[in-house]
Amino acid sequence: MRLELVETQRYAVLSQRATRQRWFGRSVALFTKTTRVDYGDAALRALMEPHLRKMRAARPTTDSSMTARILRYDADRYKLAESLRNALGIASLEWIACADAHAKRALLAPLLDLATRRPFQRAYDAWVRGVVLPEIAADATRVRYQKFPCVRAQCPGDMTLGPHCDAAYGHAPSTVIVSCLLTRAYGTNALIYESSPGREDWQAFEGAEGEALAFPGGLAAHFTSENTTGHTRWSIDARVVADSSTSAYDAGSYFAVAERVGGAWRRVGDEIDAVDPRVGIPFDRK
């Protein structure tokens, strides 16, 4: 087995294939042993490189004019966290921990009921049209946006996909992802992203309720590490396509359509009932 000594300002490590875990997030956690990861460290970059090569190969292009930016919204007005807590029947989001995927599915199961999730879905829809679209679709008159958000509960010990862009999974390259925080995000429970496709200037989206990150996630890589903070990060993801590009997600009930009417964005069609199983847990099982 070939061994390589990698020395940097912060680390002096003996890197070998055996130290690389199957899951990217577990590899990062075992290597860094901290909740505050320096993704600019040369040794860590070497550990990440096989995963980054895979991501680069799957990405169709890095051509994007958008740079990531932070959006701020009035949490008291839009009541996203409050309406989600009410739908799930829990008093606090941040202190909820899920032992495994089955426990997380059970926690989110109340959202399967239309009447139960309706207030949360209405709050989300109003937030997208009132906050997100005015900020990221200023030049458009008609957009597609995710009907129901992906609900993210990044519990202690959780790991998700390694570095990836959404175009590699069938989304339009022009897709904008808006990750909206419902609880505090910091350290290893935060989403890690590059500011624009190909830059690999990894940054953690740290903040709290009332903040959201808009970035060109169709092409910009993003990932999470293993959550070693002891706190659950709750957030929702909304995907927006503001141009005419198409994808497999146009079929089914994944997207709603909004049009600009005067100075406001109006949803086209009736109130949203169906949730596409591709938004993930708990809708991904029939």
PDB file of C-alpha atoms in Angstrom:
ATOM      1  CA  MET A   1       0.000   0.000   0.000  1.00  0.00           C
ATOM      2  CA  ARG A   2       1.410   3.373  -0.995  1.00  0.00           C
ATOM      3  CA  LEU A   3       1.694   5.858   1.874  1.00  0.00           C
ATOM      4  CA  GLU A   4       2.000   9.584   1.465  1.00  0.00           C
ATOM      5  CA  LEU A   5       2.981  12.059   4.165  1.00  0.00           C
ATOM      6  CA  VAL A   6       1.086  15.316   3.693  1.00  0.00           C
ATOM      7  CA  GLU A   7       2.266  18.246   5.824  1.00  0.00           C
ATOM      8  CA  THR A   8       0.397  21.543   6.059  1.00  0.00           C
ATOM      9  CA  GLN A   9       0.144  24.419   8.487  1.00  0.00           C
ATOM     10  CA  ARG A  10      -2.644  22.727  10.432  1.00  0.00           C
ATOM     11  CA  TYR A  11      -2.117  19.038   9.795  1.00  0.00           C
ATOM     12  CA  ALA A  12       0.645  16.489   9.379  1.00  0.00           C
ATOM     13  CA  VAL A  13      -1.082  13.310   8.317  1.00  0.00           C
ATOM     14  CA  LEU A  14      -0.232   9.957   6.871  1.00  0.00           C
ATOM     15  CA  SER A  15      -2.704   9.559   4.046  1.00  0.00           C
ATOM     16  CA  GLN A  16      -3.519   6.125   2.697  1.00  0.00           C
ATOM     17  CA  ARG A  17      -6.424   4.546   0.867  1.00  0.00           C
ATOM     18  CA  ALA A  18      -7.477   2.621   3.953  1.00  0.00           C
ATOM     19  CA  THR A  19      -8.332   5.863   5.763  1.00  0.00           C
ATOM     20  CA  ARG A  20     -10.896   6.769   3.117  1.00  0.00           C
ATOM     21  CA  GLN A  21     -14.372   5.709   4.147  1.00  0.00           C
ATOM     22  CA  ARG A  22     -17.240   4.721   1.890  1.00  0.00           C
ATOM     23  CA  TRP A  23     -19.136   7.862   2.904  1.00  0.00           C
ATOM     24  CA  PHE A  24     -17.573  11.210   2.117  1.00  0.00           C
ATOM     25  CA  GLY A  25     -18.916  12.858   5.266  1.00  0.00           C
ATOM     26  CA  ARG A  26     -17.495  10.147   7.502  1.00  0.00           C
ATOM     27  CA  SER A  27     -14.088  10.507   5.830  1.00  0.00           C
ATOM     28  CA  VAL A  28     -14.058  14.240   6.524  1.00  0.00           C
ATOM     29  CA  ALA A  29     -15.166  13.772  10.134  1.00  0.00           C
ATOM     30  CA  LEU A  30     -12.550  11.117  10.902  1.00  0.00           C
ATOM     31  CA  PHE A  31      -9.841  13.159   9.251  1.00  0.00           C
ATOM     32  CA  THR A  32     -10.571  16.559  10.808  1.00  0.00           C
ATOM     33  CA  LYS A  33     -12.027  15.600  14.230  1.00  0.00           C
ATOM     34  CA  THR A  34     -13.516  19.068  14.669  1.00  0.00           C
ATOM     35  CA  THR A  35     -16.831  20.816  14.179  1.00  0.00           C
ATOM     36  CA  ARG A  36     -15.031  23.730  12.495  1.00  0.00           C
ATOM     37  CA  VAL A  37     -13.527  22.334   9.315  1.00  0.00           C
ATOM     38  CA  ASP A  38     -10.995  24.275   7.247  1.00  0.00           C
ATOM     39  CA  TYR A  39     -11.857  23.230   3.696  1.00  0.00           C
ATOM     40  CA  GLY A  40      -8.920  25.234   2.402  1.00  0.00           C
ATOM     41  CA  ASP A  41      -6.428  22.915   4.071  1.00  0.00           C
ATOM     42  CA  ALA A  42      -4.204  21.159   1.522  1.00  0.00           C
ATOM     43  CA  ALA A  43      -4.272  17.766   3.250  1.00  0.00           C
ATOM     44  CA  LEU A  44      -8.046  17.776   3.473  1.00  0.00           C
ATOM     45  CA  ARG A  45      -8.220  18.761  -0.189  1.00  0.00           C
ATOM     46  CA  ALA A  46      -6.120  15.713  -1.016  1.00  0.00           C
ATOM     47  CA  LEU A  47      -8.571  13.508   0.881  1.00  0.00           C
ATOM     48  CA  MET A  48     -11.500  15.117  -0.959  1.00  0.00           C
ATOM     49  CA  GLU A  49      -9.945  14.902  -4.416  1.00  0.00           C
ATOM     50  CA  PRO A  50     -11.326  11.482  -5.480  1.00  0.00           C
ATOM     51  CA  HIS A  51     -14.841  12.691  -4.642  1.00  0.00           C
ATOM     52  CA  LEU A  52     -14.250  15.990  -6.445  1.00  0.00           C
ATOM     53  CA  ARG A  53     -13.027  14.209  -9.561  1.00  0.00           C
ATOM     54  CA  LYS A  54     -16.235  12.189  -9.628  1.00  0.00           C
ATOM     55  CA  MET A  55     -18.302  15.367  -9.250  1.00  0.00           C
ATOM     56  CA  ARG A  56     -16.413  17.196 -12.019  1.00  0.00           C
ATOM     57  CA  ALA A  57     -16.878  14.279 -14.393  1.00  0.00           C
ATOM     58  CA  ALA A  58     -20.645  14.244 -13.796  1.00  0.00           C
ATOM     59  CA  ARG A  59     -21.096  18.018 -14.165  1.00  0.00           C
ATOM     60  CA  PRO A  60     -22.084  18.950 -17.745  1.00  0.00           C
ATOM     61  CA  THR A  61     -20.545  22.446 -17.671  1.00  0.00           C
ATOM     62  CA  THR A  62     -19.435  25.222 -15.334  1.00  0.00           C
ATOM     63  CA  ASP A  63     -21.058  27.949 -17.430  1.00  0.00           C
ATOM     64  CA  SER A  64     -23.145  30.086 -15.064  1.00  0.00           C
ATOM     65  CA  SER A  65     -23.353  33.827 -14.477  1.00  0.00           C
ATOM     66  CA  MET A  66     -24.816  33.542 -10.967  1.00  0.00           C
ATOM     67  CA  THR A  67     -22.856  33.885  -7.750  1.00  0.00           C
ATOM     68  CA  ALA A  68     -24.226  32.643  -4.439  1.00  0.00           C
ATOM     69  CA  ARG A  69     -25.798  35.213  -2.159  1.00  0.00           C
ATOM     70  CA  ILE A  70     -27.600  35.388   1.159  1.00  0.00           C
ATOM     71  CA  LEU A  71     -31.287  36.322   1.290  1.00  0.00           C
ATOM     72  CA  ARG A  72     -32.943  37.573   4.456  1.00  0.00           C
ATOM     73  CA  TYR A  73     -36.605  37.271   5.297  1.00  0.00           C
ATOM     74  CA  ASP A  74     -38.963  38.192   8.128  1.00  0.00           C
ATOM     75  CA  ALA A  75     -39.428  34.992  10.118  1.00  0.00           C
ATOM     76  CA  ASP A  76     -42.374  36.449  12.047  1.00  0.00           C
ATOM     77  CA  ARG A  77     -44.182  37.268   8.825  1.00  0.00           C
ATOM     78  CA  TYR A  78     -43.649  34.023   6.939  1.00  0.00           C
ATOM     79  CA  LYS A  79     -43.706  31.639   9.934  1.00  0.00           C
ATOM     80  CA  LEU A  80     -41.966  28.776   8.161  1.00  0.00           C
ATOM     81  CA  ALA A  81     -40.435  27.205  11.255  1.00  0.00           C
ATOM     82  CA  GLU A  82     -43.584  27.717  13.312  1.00  0.00           C
ATOM     83  CA  SER A  83     -45.857  26.144  10.713  1.00  0.00           C
ATOM     84  CA  LEU A  84     -43.509  23.171  10.314  1.00  0.00           C
ATOM     85  CA  ARG A  85     -43.350  22.640  14.089  1.00  0.00           C
ATOM     86  CA  ASN A  86     -47.136  22.706  14.223  1.00  0.00           C
ATOM     87  CA  ALA A  87     -47.452  20.248  11.350  1.00  0.00           C
ATOM     88  CA  LEU A  88     -45.048  17.809  13.011  1.00  0.00           C
ATOM     89  CA  GLY A  89     -46.533  18.322  16.467  1.00  0.00           C
ATOM     90  CA  ILE A  90     -43.230  19.182  18.158  1.00  0.00           C
ATOM     91  CA  ALA A  91     -42.255  22.098  20.380  1.00  0.00           C
ATOM     92  CA  SER A  92     -38.673  22.522  19.159  1.00  0.00           C
ATOM     93  CA  LEU A  93     -36.879  21.658  15.932  1.00  0.00           C
ATOM     94  CA  GLU A  94     -33.252  22.077  16.937  1.00  0.00           C
ATOM     95  CA  TRP A  95     -33.284  19.610  19.823  1.00  0.00           C
ATOM     96  CA  ILE A  96     -34.927  16.801  17.877  1.00  0.00           C
ATOM     97  CA  ALA A  97     -32.506  13.969  17.089  1.00  0.00           C
ATOM     98  CA  CYS A  98     -33.183  11.018  14.805  1.00  0.00           C
ATOM     99  CA  ALA A  99     -31.464   7.739  15.555  1.00  0.00           C
ATOM    100  CA  ASP A 100     -31.687   6.580  11.940  1.00  0.00           C
ATOM    101  CA  ALA A 101     -33.522   7.066   8.648  1.00  0.00           C
ATOM    102  CA  HIS A 102     -36.555   5.168   9.954  1.00  0.00           C
ATOM    103  CA  ALA A 103     -36.867   7.554  12.908  1.00  0.00           C
ATOM    104  CA  LYS A 104     -36.583  10.561  10.585  1.00  0.00           C
ATOM    105  CA  ARG A 105     -39.271   9.148   8.318  1.00  0.00           C
ATOM    106  CA  ALA A 106     -41.566   8.666  11.306  1.00  0.00           C
ATOM    107  CA  LEU A 107     -40.879  12.209  12.493  1.00  0.00           C
ATOM    108  CA  LEU A 108     -41.824  13.684   9.102  1.00  0.00           C
ATOM    109  CA  ALA A 109     -44.757  11.322   8.485  1.00  0.00           C
ATOM    110  CA  PRO A 110     -47.438  13.875   9.541  1.00  0.00           C
ATOM    111  CA  LEU A 111     -46.613  15.809   6.355  1.00  0.00           C
ATOM    112  CA  LEU A 112     -48.196  12.991   4.346  1.00  0.00           C
ATOM    113  CA  ASP A 113     -51.615  14.216   5.464  1.00  0.00           C
ATOM    114  CA  LEU A 114     -52.895  17.032   3.254  1.00  0.00           C
ATOM    115  CA  ALA A 115     -54.836  18.861   5.972  1.00  0.00           C
ATOM    116  CA  THR A 116     -51.881  18.667   8.369  1.00  0.00           C
ATOM    117  CA  ARG A 117     -49.304  20.013   5.931  1.00  0.00           C
ATOM    118  CA  ARG A 118     -51.579  22.641   4.340  1.00  0.00           C
ATOM    119  CA  PRO A 119     -50.620  25.595   6.614  1.00  0.00           C
ATOM    120  CA  PHE A 120     -46.910  24.840   6.154  1.00  0.00           C
ATOM    121  CA  GLN A 121     -47.303  24.519   2.392  1.00  0.00           C
ATOM    122  CA  ARG A 122     -49.163  27.835   2.235  1.00  0.00           C
ATOM    123  CA  ALA A 123     -46.437  29.533   4.281  1.00  0.00           C
ATOM    124  CA  TYR A 124     -43.770  28.084   1.983  1.00  0.00           C
ATOM    125  CA  ASP A 125     -45.611  29.136  -1.175  1.00  0.00           C
ATOM    126  CA  ALA A 126     -46.041  32.690   0.113  1.00  0.00           C
ATOM    127  CA  TRP A 127     -42.347  32.822   1.059  1.00  0.00           C
ATOM    128  CA  VAL A 128     -41.193  31.689  -2.394  1.00  0.00           C
ATOM    129  CA  ARG A 129     -43.371  34.227  -4.184  1.00  0.00           C
ATOM    130  CA  GLY A 130     -42.799  37.038  -1.676  1.00  0.00           C
ATOM    131  CA  VAL A 131     -39.073  36.646  -0.910  1.00  0.00           C
ATOM    132  CA  VAL A 132     -37.290  34.314  -3.304  1.00  0.00           C
ATOM    133  CA  LEU A 133     -38.652  35.238  -6.722  1.00  0.00           C
ATOM    134  CA  PRO A 134     -38.291  39.021  -6.314  1.00  0.00           C
ATOM    135  CA  GLU A 135     -34.638  38.455  -5.392  1.00  0.00           C
ATOM    136  CA  ILE A 136     -33.482  35.868  -7.925  1.00  0.00           C
ATOM    137  CA  ALA A 137     -35.903  36.217 -10.861  1.00  0.00           C
ATOM    138  CA  ALA A 138     -35.938  39.982 -11.288  1.00  0.00           C
ATOM    139  CA  ASP A 139     -35.639  39.791 -15.087  1.00  0.00           C
ATOM    140  CA  ALA A 140     -38.139  36.972 -15.611  1.00  0.00           C
ATOM    141  CA  THR A 141     -41.892  37.113 -16.070  1.00  0.00           C
ATOM    142  CA  ARG A 142     -42.631  33.396 -15.703  1.00  0.00           C
ATOM    143  CA  VAL A 143     -40.765  30.828 -13.591  1.00  0.00           C
ATOM    144  CA  ARG A 144     -41.054  27.269 -12.332  1.00  0.00           C
ATOM    145  CA  TYR A 145     -40.540  26.641  -8.650  1.00  0.00           C
ATOM    146  CA  GLN A 146     -40.682  23.585  -6.440  1.00  0.00           C
ATOM    147  CA  LYS A 147     -44.274  22.988  -5.322  1.00  0.00           C
ATOM    148  CA  PHE A 148     -43.294  21.531  -1.972  1.00  0.00           C
ATOM    149  CA  PRO A 149     -39.843  21.969  -0.463  1.00  0.00           C
ATOM    150  CA  CYS A 150     -37.328  19.327   0.463  1.00  0.00           C
ATOM    151  CA  VAL A 151     -37.405  19.298   4.269  1.00  0.00           C
ATOM    152  CA  ARG A 152     -33.887  18.836   5.644  1.00  0.00           C
ATOM    153  CA  ALA A 153     -33.280  17.613   9.182  1.00  0.00           C
ATOM    154  CA  GLN A 154     -29.499  17.257   9.452  1.00  0.00           C
ATOM    155  CA  CYS A 155     -29.413  15.329  12.715  1.00  0.00           C
ATOM    156  CA  PRO A 156     -26.282  14.529  14.744  1.00  0.00           C
ATOM    157  CA  GLY A 157     -24.421  11.751  12.950  1.00  0.00           C
ATOM    158  CA  ASP A 158     -26.223  12.351   9.660  1.00  0.00           C
ATOM    159  CA  MET A 159     -24.358  12.143   6.373  1.00  0.00           C
ATOM    160  CA  THR A 160     -25.672  12.888   2.895  1.00  0.00           C
ATOM    161  CA  LEU A 161     -24.254  12.905  -0.621  1.00  0.00           C
ATOM    162  CA  GLY A 162     -20.679  13.944  -1.191  1.00  0.00           C
ATOM    163  CA  PRO A 163     -19.806  16.835  -3.530  1.00  0.00           C
ATOM    164  CA  HIS A 164     -22.376  16.975  -6.326  1.00  0.00           C
ATOM    165  CA  CYS A 165     -24.377  19.316  -8.499  1.00  0.00           C
ATOM    166  CA  ASP A 166     -28.066  18.832  -9.208  1.00  0.00           C
ATOM    167  CA  ALA A 167     -27.635  18.659 -12.987  1.00  0.00           C
ATOM    168  CA  ALA A 168     -25.923  15.305 -12.424  1.00  0.00           C
ATOM    169  CA  TYR A 169     -29.250  14.025 -11.046  1.00  0.00           C
ATOM    170  CA  GLY A 170     -31.509  15.223 -13.833  1.00  0.00           C
ATOM    171  CA  HIS A 171     -32.189  18.838 -12.884  1.00  0.00           C
ATOM    172  CA  ALA A 172     -31.776  21.656 -15.388  1.00  0.00           C
ATOM    173  CA  PRO A 173     -28.254  23.175 -15.306  1.00  0.00           C
ATOM    174  CA  SER A 174     -29.843  26.596 -14.724  1.00  0.00           C
ATOM    175  CA  THR A 175     -31.535  25.433 -11.506  1.00  0.00           C
ATOM    176  CA  VAL A 176     -31.146  27.800  -8.563  1.00  0.00           C
ATOM    177  CA  ILE A 177     -31.308  26.205  -5.127  1.00  0.00           C
ATOM    178  CA  VAL A 178     -32.513  28.286  -2.210  1.00  0.00           C
ATOM    179  CA  SER A 179     -31.674  26.727   1.152  1.00  0.00           C
ATOM    180  CA  CYS A 180     -33.713  28.392   3.896  1.00  0.00           C
ATOM    181  CA  LEU A 181     -32.693  27.989   7.530  1.00  0.00           C
ATOM    182  CA  LEU A 182     -35.328  27.199  10.125  1.00  0.00           C
ATOM    183  CA  THR A 183     -32.811  26.722  12.950  1.00  0.00           C
ATOM    184  CA  ARG A 184     -29.210  27.657  13.633  1.00  0.00           C
ATOM    185  CA  ALA A 185     -26.611  26.252  11.234  1.00  0.00           C
ATOM    186  CA  TYR A 186     -22.945  26.118  12.113  1.00  0.00           C
ATOM    187  CA  GLY A 187     -19.874  23.952  11.725  1.00  0.00           C
ATOM    188  CA  THR A 188     -20.471  20.436  10.499  1.00  0.00           C
ATOM    189  CA  ASN A 189     -24.272  20.664  10.474  1.00  0.00           C
ATOM    190  CA  ALA A 190     -24.112  23.380   7.795  1.00  0.00           C
ATOM    191  CA  LEU A 191     -24.395  23.041   4.033  1.00  0.00           C
ATOM    192  CA  ILE A 192     -21.029  23.449   2.271  1.00  0.00           C
ATOM    193  CA  TYR A 193     -21.100  25.083  -1.165  1.00  0.00           C
ATOM    194  CA  GLU A 194     -18.982  26.766  -3.816  1.00  0.00           C
ATOM    195  CA  SER A 195     -19.946  30.345  -4.686  1.00  0.00           C
ATOM    196  CA  SER A 196     -20.109  29.635  -8.427  1.00  0.00           C
ATOM    197  CA  PRO A 197     -19.540  26.511 -10.528  1.00  0.00           C
ATOM    198  CA  GLY A 198     -15.923  25.415 -10.697  1.00  0.00           C
ATOM    199  CA  ARG A 199     -14.489  27.761  -8.073  1.00  0.00           C
ATOM    200  CA  GLU A 200     -14.309  25.149  -5.291  1.00  0.00           C
ATOM    201  CA  ASP A 201     -14.022  27.969  -2.750  1.00  0.00           C
ATOM    202  CA  TRP A 202     -15.849  25.913  -0.150  1.00  0.00           C
ATOM    203  CA  GLN A 203     -17.892  27.886   2.365  1.00  0.00           C
ATOM    204  CA  ALA A 204     -20.233  26.824   5.148  1.00  0.00           C
ATOM    205  CA  PHE A 205     -23.693  28.376   5.107  1.00  0.00           C
ATOM    206  CA  GLU A 206     -23.859  29.393   8.749  1.00  0.00           C
ATOM    207  CA  GLY A 207     -26.737  31.434  10.102  1.00  0.00           C
ATOM    208  CA  ALA A 208     -30.156  31.164  11.681  1.00  0.00           C
ATOM    209  CA  GLU A 209     -33.876  31.383  10.993  1.00  0.00           C
ATOM    210  CA  GLY A 210     -34.510  34.377   8.764  1.00  0.00           C
ATOM    211  CA  GLU A 211     -31.628  33.639   6.393  1.00  0.00           C
ATOM    212  CA  ALA A 212     -31.475  31.695   3.141  1.00  0.00           C
ATOM    213  CA  LEU A 213     -28.736  30.873   0.661  1.00  0.00           C
ATOM    214  CA  ALA A 214     -29.463  31.222  -3.069  1.00  0.00           C
ATOM    215  CA  PHE A 215     -26.848  29.601  -5.283  1.00  0.00           C
ATOM    216  CA  PRO A 216     -26.631  28.047  -8.771  1.00  0.00           C
ATOM    217  CA  GLY A 217     -26.902  24.511  -7.439  1.00  0.00           C
ATOM    218  CA  GLY A 218     -27.721  23.036 -10.819  1.00  0.00           C
ATOM    219  CA  LEU A 219     -23.999  23.375 -11.569  1.00  0.00           C
ATOM    220  CA  ALA A 220     -22.349  24.598  -8.348  1.00  0.00           C
ATOM    221  CA  ALA A 221     -21.143  21.738  -6.174  1.00  0.00           C
ATOM    222  CA  HIS A 222     -22.384  21.361  -2.613  1.00  0.00           C
ATOM    223  CA  PHE A 223     -22.310  18.762   0.157  1.00  0.00           C
ATOM    224  CA  THR A 224     -22.524  18.162   3.876  1.00  0.00           C
ATOM    225  CA  SER A 225     -20.097  16.482   6.234  1.00  0.00           C
ATOM    226  CA  GLU A 226     -21.056  14.228   9.118  1.00  0.00           C
ATOM    227  CA  ASN A 227     -22.907  16.335  11.665  1.00  0.00           C
ATOM    228  CA  THR A 228     -20.741  16.242  14.792  1.00  0.00           C
ATOM    229  CA  THR A 229     -22.199  19.373  16.443  1.00  0.00           C
ATOM    230  CA  GLY A 230     -24.807  17.623  18.595  1.00  0.00           C
ATOM    231  CA  HIS A 231     -27.501  19.919  17.184  1.00  0.00           C
ATOM    232  CA  THR A 232     -29.963  19.295  14.365  1.00  0.00           C
ATOM    233  CA  ARG A 233     -30.008  21.785  11.511  1.00  0.00           C
ATOM    234  CA  TRP A 234     -33.456  22.191   9.974  1.00  0.00           C
ATOM    235  CA  SER A 235     -33.834  23.825   6.598  1.00  0.00           C
ATOM    236  CA  ILE A 236     -35.954  23.651   3.470  1.00  0.00           C
ATOM    237  CA  ASP A 237     -34.773  23.620  -0.127  1.00  0.00           C
ATOM    238  CA  ALA A 238     -36.611  25.316  -2.974  1.00  0.00           C
ATOM    239  CA  ARG A 239     -35.515  24.875  -6.576  1.00  0.00           C
ATOM    240  CA  VAL A 240     -36.278  27.584  -9.109  1.00  0.00           C
ATOM    241  CA  VAL A 241     -35.873  27.576 -12.892  1.00  0.00           C
ATOM    242  CA  ALA A 242     -36.261  31.024 -14.407  1.00  0.00           C
ATOM    243  CA  ASP A 243     -35.415  30.225 -18.039  1.00  0.00           C
ATOM    244  CA  SER A 244     -36.837  27.926 -20.720  1.00  0.00           C
ATOM    245  CA  SER A 245     -34.518  24.982 -20.068  1.00  0.00           C
ATOM    246  CA  THR A 246     -36.186  21.639 -19.507  1.00  0.00           C
ATOM    247  CA  SER A 247     -35.503  18.548 -17.429  1.00  0.00           C
ATOM    248  CA  ALA A 248     -37.063  15.307 -16.287  1.00  0.00           C
ATOM    249  CA  TYR A 249     -38.487  17.204 -13.316  1.00  0.00           C
ATOM    250  CA  ASP A 250     -40.919  19.093 -15.557  1.00  0.00           C
ATOM    251  CA  ALA A 251     -43.062  15.959 -15.671  1.00  0.00           C
ATOM    252  CA  GLY A 252     -45.167  15.045 -12.668  1.00  0.00           C
ATOM    253  CA  SER A 253     -46.027  17.394  -9.813  1.00  0.00           C
ATOM    254  CA  TYR A 254     -42.552  18.670  -8.903  1.00  0.00           C
ATOM    255  CA  PHE A 255     -42.907  22.240 -10.173  1.00  0.00           C
ATOM    256  CA  ALA A 256     -45.494  24.967  -9.880  1.00  0.00           C
ATOM    257  CA  VAL A 257     -45.561  27.970 -12.211  1.00  0.00           C
ATOM    258  CA  ALA A 258     -45.620  31.617 -11.173  1.00  0.00           C
ATOM    259  CA  GLU A 259     -46.074  34.701 -13.327  1.00  0.00           C
ATOM    260  CA  ARG A 260     -45.257  38.287 -12.543  1.00  0.00           C
ATOM    261  CA  VAL A 261     -48.420  40.392 -12.383  1.00  0.00           C
ATOM    262  CA  GLY A 262     -47.596  44.028 -11.821  1.00  0.00           C
ATOM    263  CA  GLY A 263     -45.112  44.037  -8.973  1.00  0.00           C
ATOM    264  CA  ALA A 264     -46.134  40.688  -7.490  1.00  0.00           C
ATOM    265  CA  TRP A 265     -45.663  37.011  -8.311  1.00  0.00           C
ATOM    266  CA  ARG A 266     -48.859  34.966  -8.668  1.00  0.00           C
ATOM    267  CA  ARG A 267     -49.090  31.201  -8.779  1.00  0.00           C
ATOM    268  CA  VAL A 268     -50.712  29.823 -11.934  1.00  0.00           C
ATOM    269  CA  GLY A 269     -53.497  27.338 -11.224  1.00  0.00           C
ATOM    270  CA  ASP A 270     -55.294  26.057  -8.178  1.00  0.00           C
ATOM    271  CA  GLU A 271     -53.984  25.589  -4.670  1.00  0.00           C
ATOM    272  CA  ILE A 272     -51.289  22.950  -4.520  1.00  0.00           C
ATOM    273  CA  ASP A 273     -52.351  19.526  -3.229  1.00  0.00           C
ATOM    274  CA  ALA A 274     -50.076  16.846  -4.660  1.00  0.00           C
ATOM    275  CA  VAL A 275     -46.476  16.398  -3.542  1.00  0.00           C
ATOM    276  CA  ASP A 276     -43.997  14.819  -5.939  1.00  0.00           C
ATOM    277  CA  PRO A 277     -42.176  11.832  -4.370  1.00  0.00           C
ATOM    278  CA  ARG A 278     -38.880  13.194  -5.716  1.00  0.00           C
ATOM    279  CA  VAL A 279     -38.807  15.845  -2.973  1.00  0.00           C
ATOM    280  CA  GLY A 280     -37.694  13.033  -0.671  1.00  0.00           C
ATOM    281  CA  ILE A 281     -38.640  11.916   2.823  1.00  0.00           C
ATOM    282  CA  PRO A 282     -41.430  11.239   3.702  1.00  0.00           C
ATOM    283  CA  PHE A 283     -43.005  11.366   0.228  1.00  0.00           C
ATOM    284  CA  ASP A 284     -40.577   9.036  -1.532  1.00  0.00           C
ATOM    285  CA  ARG A 285     -42.480   5.834  -0.706  1.00  0.00           C
ATOM    286  CA  LYS A 286     -45.851   4.828  -2.066  1.00  0.00           C
TER     287      LYS A 286
END
